[in-house]
Coordinates of C-alpha atoms and ligand atoms in Angstrom, one line a residue:
X1 CA -72.9 157.0 165.3
X2 CA -71.5 157.4 161.6
X3 CA -68.1 158.6 161.5
X4 CA -67.6 161.8 159.4
X5 CA -65.1 161.3 156.4
X6 CA -61.7 163.8 156.8
X7 CA -62.7 166.9 155.2
X8 CA -60.9 166.8 151.6
X9 CA -58.9 169.4 150.7
X10 CA -60.5 171.3 147.7
X11 CA -57.1 172.8 146.2
X12 CA -56.2 170.8 143.4
X13 CA -52.9 169.4 142.7
X14 CA -50.6 172.2 140.7
X15 CA -50.1 172.3 137.1
X16 CA -47.7 175.1 137.0
X17 CA -46.0 176.9 139.7
X18 CA -44.8 180.5 139.0
X19 CA -41.6 181.4 141.0
X20 CA -41.5 184.8 141.5
X21 CA -39.6 187.7 143.0
X22 CA -37.1 190.4 142.3
X23 CA -34.2 190.2 140.3
X24 CA -31.5 188.2 141.7
X25 CA -33.8 186.3 144.1
X26 CA -33.1 183.0 142.8
X27 CA -35.9 182.7 140.4
X28 CA -33.7 180.3 138.3
X29 CA -31.5 179.0 140.6
X30 CA -34.5 177.5 143.0
X31 CA -37.2 177.1 140.3
X32 CA -34.7 174.8 138.2
X33 CA -34.0 172.7 141.0
X34 CA -37.5 172.8 142.0
X35 CA -38.5 171.4 138.7
X36 CA -35.9 169.0 138.4
X37 CA -37.3 167.6 142.1
X38 CA -40.6 167.2 140.7
X39 CA -39.5 166.2 137.3
X40 CA -41.4 169.0 135.8
X41 CA -40.1 171.4 133.0
X42 CA -38.4 174.8 133.7
X43 CA -39.0 177.8 131.7
X44 CA -37.3 181.0 132.3
X45 CA -39.7 184.5 131.8
X46 CA -36.3 186.3 130.5
X47 CA -36.1 184.1 127.4
X48 CA -39.7 185.7 126.7
X49 CA -39.2 189.4 127.1
X50 CA -38.7 191.1 123.7
X51 CA -35.3 192.2 122.7
X52 CA -36.3 195.9 123.5
X53 CA -36.9 194.9 127.1
X54 CA -33.8 193.7 127.6
X55 CA -32.1 196.1 125.9
X56 CA -33.7 198.8 128.1
X57 CA -33.0 197.0 131.5
X58 CA -29.5 196.4 130.3
X59 CA -29.1 200.1 129.7
X60 CA -30.2 200.7 133.6
X61 CA -33.9 201.9 132.7
X62 CA -36.7 199.7 134.6
X63 CA -39.5 198.4 132.6
X64 CA -43.1 199.8 132.2
X65 CA -46.4 198.1 132.5
X66 CA -46.8 198.6 128.9
X67 CA -43.3 197.0 128.2
X68 CA -44.5 194.1 130.4
X69 CA -48.1 193.6 129.7
X70 CA -47.5 191.7 126.3
X71 CA -44.4 189.7 127.6
X72 CA -46.9 188.4 130.4
X73 CA -49.4 187.6 127.9
X74 CA -46.8 185.3 126.0
X75 CA -46.2 183.6 129.5
X76 CA -49.9 183.0 130.3
X77 CA -50.4 181.4 126.8
X78 CA -47.6 179.3 127.2
X79 CA -48.6 178.0 130.5
X80 CA -51.8 177.2 129.1
X81 CA -50.3 175.4 126.3
X82 CA -48.6 173.2 128.5
X83 CA -51.3 172.3 130.8
X84 CA -53.9 171.7 127.7
X85 CA -51.2 169.1 126.6
X86 CA -51.1 167.1 130.2
X87 CA -47.7 168.6 131.3
X88 CA -46.7 170.5 134.3
X89 CA -44.4 173.3 134.3
X90 CA -41.9 175.7 136.6
X91 CA -42.0 179.1 135.6
X92 CA -39.1 181.6 137.0
X93 CA -41.1 185.1 136.3
X94 CA -40.5 188.6 138.5
X95 CA -44.4 188.7 138.4
X96 CA -43.7 191.7 140.6
X97 CA -47.3 193.2 141.1
X98 CA -50.4 191.8 141.7
X99 CA -52.0 192.7 138.4
X100 CA -49.0 191.2 136.7
X101 CA -50.1 188.0 138.4
X102 CA -53.6 188.0 137.7
X103 CA -52.6 187.9 134.1
X104 CA -50.3 184.9 134.7
X105 CA -53.0 182.8 137.2
X106 CA -56.0 184.3 135.0
X107 CA -58.4 182.7 138.0
X108 CA -56.8 179.3 137.7
X109 CA -56.7 177.3 140.8
X110 CA -54.0 175.0 139.4
X111 CA -51.6 177.6 138.9
X112 CA -49.8 178.7 141.8
X113 CA -47.9 181.4 143.0
X114 CA -44.1 180.7 144.8
X115 CA -42.8 183.8 145.9
X116 CA -39.0 184.1 147.0
X117 CA -38.8 186.3 149.9
X118 CA -35.6 188.1 150.9
X119 CA -34.3 191.6 151.6
X120 CA -32.5 194.1 149.6
X121 CA -29.2 193.3 151.6
X122 CA -29.3 189.7 151.0
X123 CA -30.3 190.2 147.3
X124 CA -28.2 192.9 146.6
X125 CA -25.0 190.7 147.6
X126 CA -25.7 187.9 145.7
X127 CA -26.1 190.1 142.6
X128 CA -23.2 192.0 143.0
X129 CA -21.4 188.7 143.4
X130 CA -23.3 187.5 139.9
X131 CA -21.6 187.7 136.6
X132 CA -22.6 187.7 133.0
X133 CA -26.2 188.6 133.3
X134 CA -27.9 191.8 131.8
X135 CA -29.6 193.1 134.9
X136 CA -27.8 195.7 136.7
X137 CA -27.6 195.6 140.2
X138 CA -28.7 199.1 140.3
X139 CA -32.1 198.1 138.8
X140 CA -32.6 196.5 142.5
X141 CA -34.1 199.1 144.1
X142 CA -36.7 199.7 141.4
X143 CA -38.0 196.1 141.3
X144 CA -38.1 196.4 145.3
X145 CA -40.4 199.8 144.4
X146 CA -42.5 197.9 142.0
X147 CA -43.0 194.6 144.2
X148 CA -46.1 193.8 145.6
X149 CA -45.8 190.9 148.0
X150 CA -48.5 188.6 147.1
X151 CA -51.7 188.8 149.8
X152 CA -53.4 186.1 151.3
X153 CA -56.0 186.0 148.6
X154 CA -53.4 184.7 146.3
X155 CA -52.4 181.9 148.4
X156 CA -48.7 182.4 147.9
X157 CA -46.3 179.7 148.8
X158 CA -43.9 181.8 150.5
X159 CA -40.3 180.7 151.0
X160 CA -37.4 182.3 152.6
X161 CA -34.3 182.6 150.0
X162 CA -31.8 182.6 153.5
X163 CA -31.4 179.2 153.0
X164 CA -29.2 176.8 150.9
X165 CA -31.2 176.2 147.6
X166 CA -32.0 172.3 148.6
X167 CA -33.9 173.8 151.6
X168 CA -35.7 176.1 150.0
X169 CA -36.5 173.5 147.5
X170 CA -37.6 171.6 150.6
X171 CA -39.5 173.9 152.1
X172 CA -41.7 175.0 148.7
X173 CA -42.1 171.0 147.9
X174 CA -43.5 170.7 151.7
X175 CA -46.0 173.5 151.2
X176 CA -47.8 172.1 148.0
X177 CA -51.3 170.9 148.4
X178 CA -51.3 167.0 148.7
X179 CA -54.8 166.4 147.3
X180 CA -54.9 164.0 144.3
X181 CA -58.2 165.8 143.4
X182 CA -56.7 166.8 139.7
Ligands
ATP1 N1 -30.2 180.0 148.0 C1 -29.0 180.6 147.9 N2 -28.0 180.9 148.2 C2 -26.7 181.3 147.9 N3 -27.0 182.2 146.5 C3 -28.1 181.7 145.7 C4 -29.0 181.4 146.2 N4 -30.2 181.2 145.1 C5 -29.6 181.9 144.0 N5 -28.1 182.2 144.5 C6 -27.5 183.2 143.5 O1 -28.1 184.6 143.8 C7 -27.6 184.8 142.4 C8 -29.1 185.4 142.0 O2 -29.9 184.2 141.4 P1 -30.7 183.9 140.0 O3 -29.7 184.3 139.1 O4 -31.1 182.5 140.4 O5 -31.7 185.1 140.4 P2 -33.1 185.4 139.4 O6 -34.2 185.6 140.6 O7 -33.2 184.7 138.3 O8 -32.6 186.9 138.7 P3 -33.1 187.2 137.7 O9 -34.5 187.7 137.8 O10 -32.4 188.8 137.6 O11 -32.4 186.6 136.2 C9 -27.3 183.9 141.6 O12 -25.3 184.3 141.5 C10 -27.1 182.5 142.0 O13 -26.3 181.4 142.1
GCO2 O1 -40.4 192.9 135.6 C1 -39.1 193.1 135.2 O2 -38.6 194.0 135.7 C2 -38.3 192.1 134.6 O3 -38.8 190.7 134.6 C3 -37.1 191.9 135.5 O4 -37.2 191.5 136.9 C4 -36.1 191.0 134.8 O5 -36.1 190.7 133.6 C5 -35.3 189.8 135.3 O6 -35.7 189.8 137.3 C6 -34.1 189.5 135.5 O7 -32.8 190.3 135.8

């Protein structure tokens, strides 16, 4: 009897990882370490906010959907540009709602979501200790209120942030598809 081959995973190797989560969840810290581990470029979505968005958050006001759409579209365009050029990228981006992630992923199965999962208490403590950052800790409640955790349909890679950075990176890398079918 012929032996059937091992089933091939249909998941392509990711070309872009969107490291998402509320303010202070560790997107920059973990995202940069992850990019370094993979040998990929890291970009921070905070650098793509128009000045008006940063001014608003600095003044303690949460952003609205309308503040976020152009910002998300600019990030999606940059991800597409990098992939089209044969590159790989890790983007640290809050991407709090499912609709925001739809703009970023736009149906591509080589763009994957990495959710940094942590409690309000843990993140609040880290934000209170953080220096020289425009985001006031007072906006954390609004970040959690806006957060829609990624559902299974989004095939998220979920990592607990209650661990040292290197352990979080190990966890994420261990969940990446190993298929070579890209
Ligand atoms: N695993 C960790 N263990 C301990 N401290 C951490 C860890 N990850 C991040 N931190 C610290 O928590 C704080 C928040 O992390 P970071 O600035 O990377 O978050 P962020 O999600 O990029 O925030 P923001 O979106 O507000 O820019 C920083 O002071 C960082 O050094
Ligand atoms: O969508 C948002 O509300 C913003 O992207 C925020 O999350 C901050 O820019 C970021 O987290 C820096 O603190």
